[in-house]
Amino acid sequence: MNRGKSLVLTVALLGSVLSGHLRSSAAGQEQAGMDKRIAIVIDDFGNAMKGTEQMLDLPVKITVAVMPFLPTTKKDAEEAFRKGHDVIVHLPMEPMHGKRSWLGPGAIMTDLTDGEIRKRVEAAIDDVPHAIGMNNHMGSKATSDERVMKVVLRVCKERGLFFLDSRTSYRTVVPKVAAELGVQTLHNNVFLDDVYTPHHVSRQIGEVKKFLQNHERCVAIGHVGPPGMITSGMLRGAIPGLMKDANFIPVSGMLTSPPTPVHGDKHK
């Protein structure tokens, strides 16, 4: 082989190695980016609220939080399960401010006895087909009460449910009590629609993006009902862009071990 051909082959070989290295680096960066995870939790299913169908038809897996004892509780839970979404109990719990009538039936109040709290939590779990977890509807007062949360979380542990703390109060005792009892917990990072306008929901989706710049995972909570059509539409528009940087997963995918659905077939 003459010197010219040898030089050409050497350059080609180096180019091939460099190209492979660049592809490998790019793949590594892509994989690193896709380690980011988003869990979208949508509250207030169970009462034929606005946006129910649109949320269930989003092109990613979400977590559907269904309130117990309402007209479409079982229908919404069954449909969510059929579409492959996580189902959790959206347990009504006493807030610091507001009327009891806003909570719906079976609410957990801080003046209830331990026995009555247990009875209501167990009934709520039994009323929501396929539930593998629970989160609080309102509940700023109840989640700040250690006695109340010990009862709630003991039932969750017995039934194999995790608890997602919506963090409606900075005084929440959920992390402390859950650690003591050995209950798997997660917590909300961003409320998407605490103000019912497209501008606010868009800004909150931006907060999800910001949060993921410095964290590997983000739990974001939205709602059916008054903001349901706005939130579902804004999410549908934002999902393709978000998917470039993160994977959408049901919230159970963020647990250290999978939850155990101990009663999922009861209502089939």
CSV table of C-alpha atoms in Angstrom, one decimal, residues 114 118 121-122 125 146-161 177-178 180-181 183:
chain,number,residue,atom,x,y,z
A,114,ASP,CA,-60.2,7.3,65.6
A,118,ARG,CA,-60.8,4.4,60.1
A,121,VAL,CA,-61.1,5.7,55.1
A,122,GLU,CA,-61.8,2.0,54.6
A,125,ILE,CA,-61.0,2.8,49.5
A,146,GLU,CA,-50.9,13.9,63.7
A,147,ARG,CA,-53.6,11.9,65.3
A,148,VAL,CA,-55.8,12.0,62.2
A,149,MET,CA,-53.0,11.2,59.8
A,150,LYS,CA,-51.8,8.2,61.9
A,151,VAL,CA,-55.2,6.6,61.5
A,152,VAL,CA,-55.4,7.4,57.8
A,153,LEU,CA,-51.9,6.2,57.0
A,154,ARG,CA,-52.3,3.0,59.1
A,155,VAL,CA,-55.2,2.1,56.9
A,156,CYS,CA,-53.2,2.9,53.8
A,157,LYS,CA,-50.4,0.6,55.0
A,158,GLU,CA,-52.9,-2.2,55.8
A,159,ARG,CA,-54.5,-1.9,52.4
A,160,GLY,CA,-51.2,-1.6,50.5
A,161,LEU,CA,-51.8,2.0,49.3
A,177,VAL,CA,-46.0,10.1,60.3
A,178,ALA,CA,-45.5,8.1,57.1
A,180,GLU,CA,-42.8,6.4,61.5
A,181,LEU,CA,-45.4,3.9,60.1
A,183,VAL,CA,-45.9,4.1,54.5
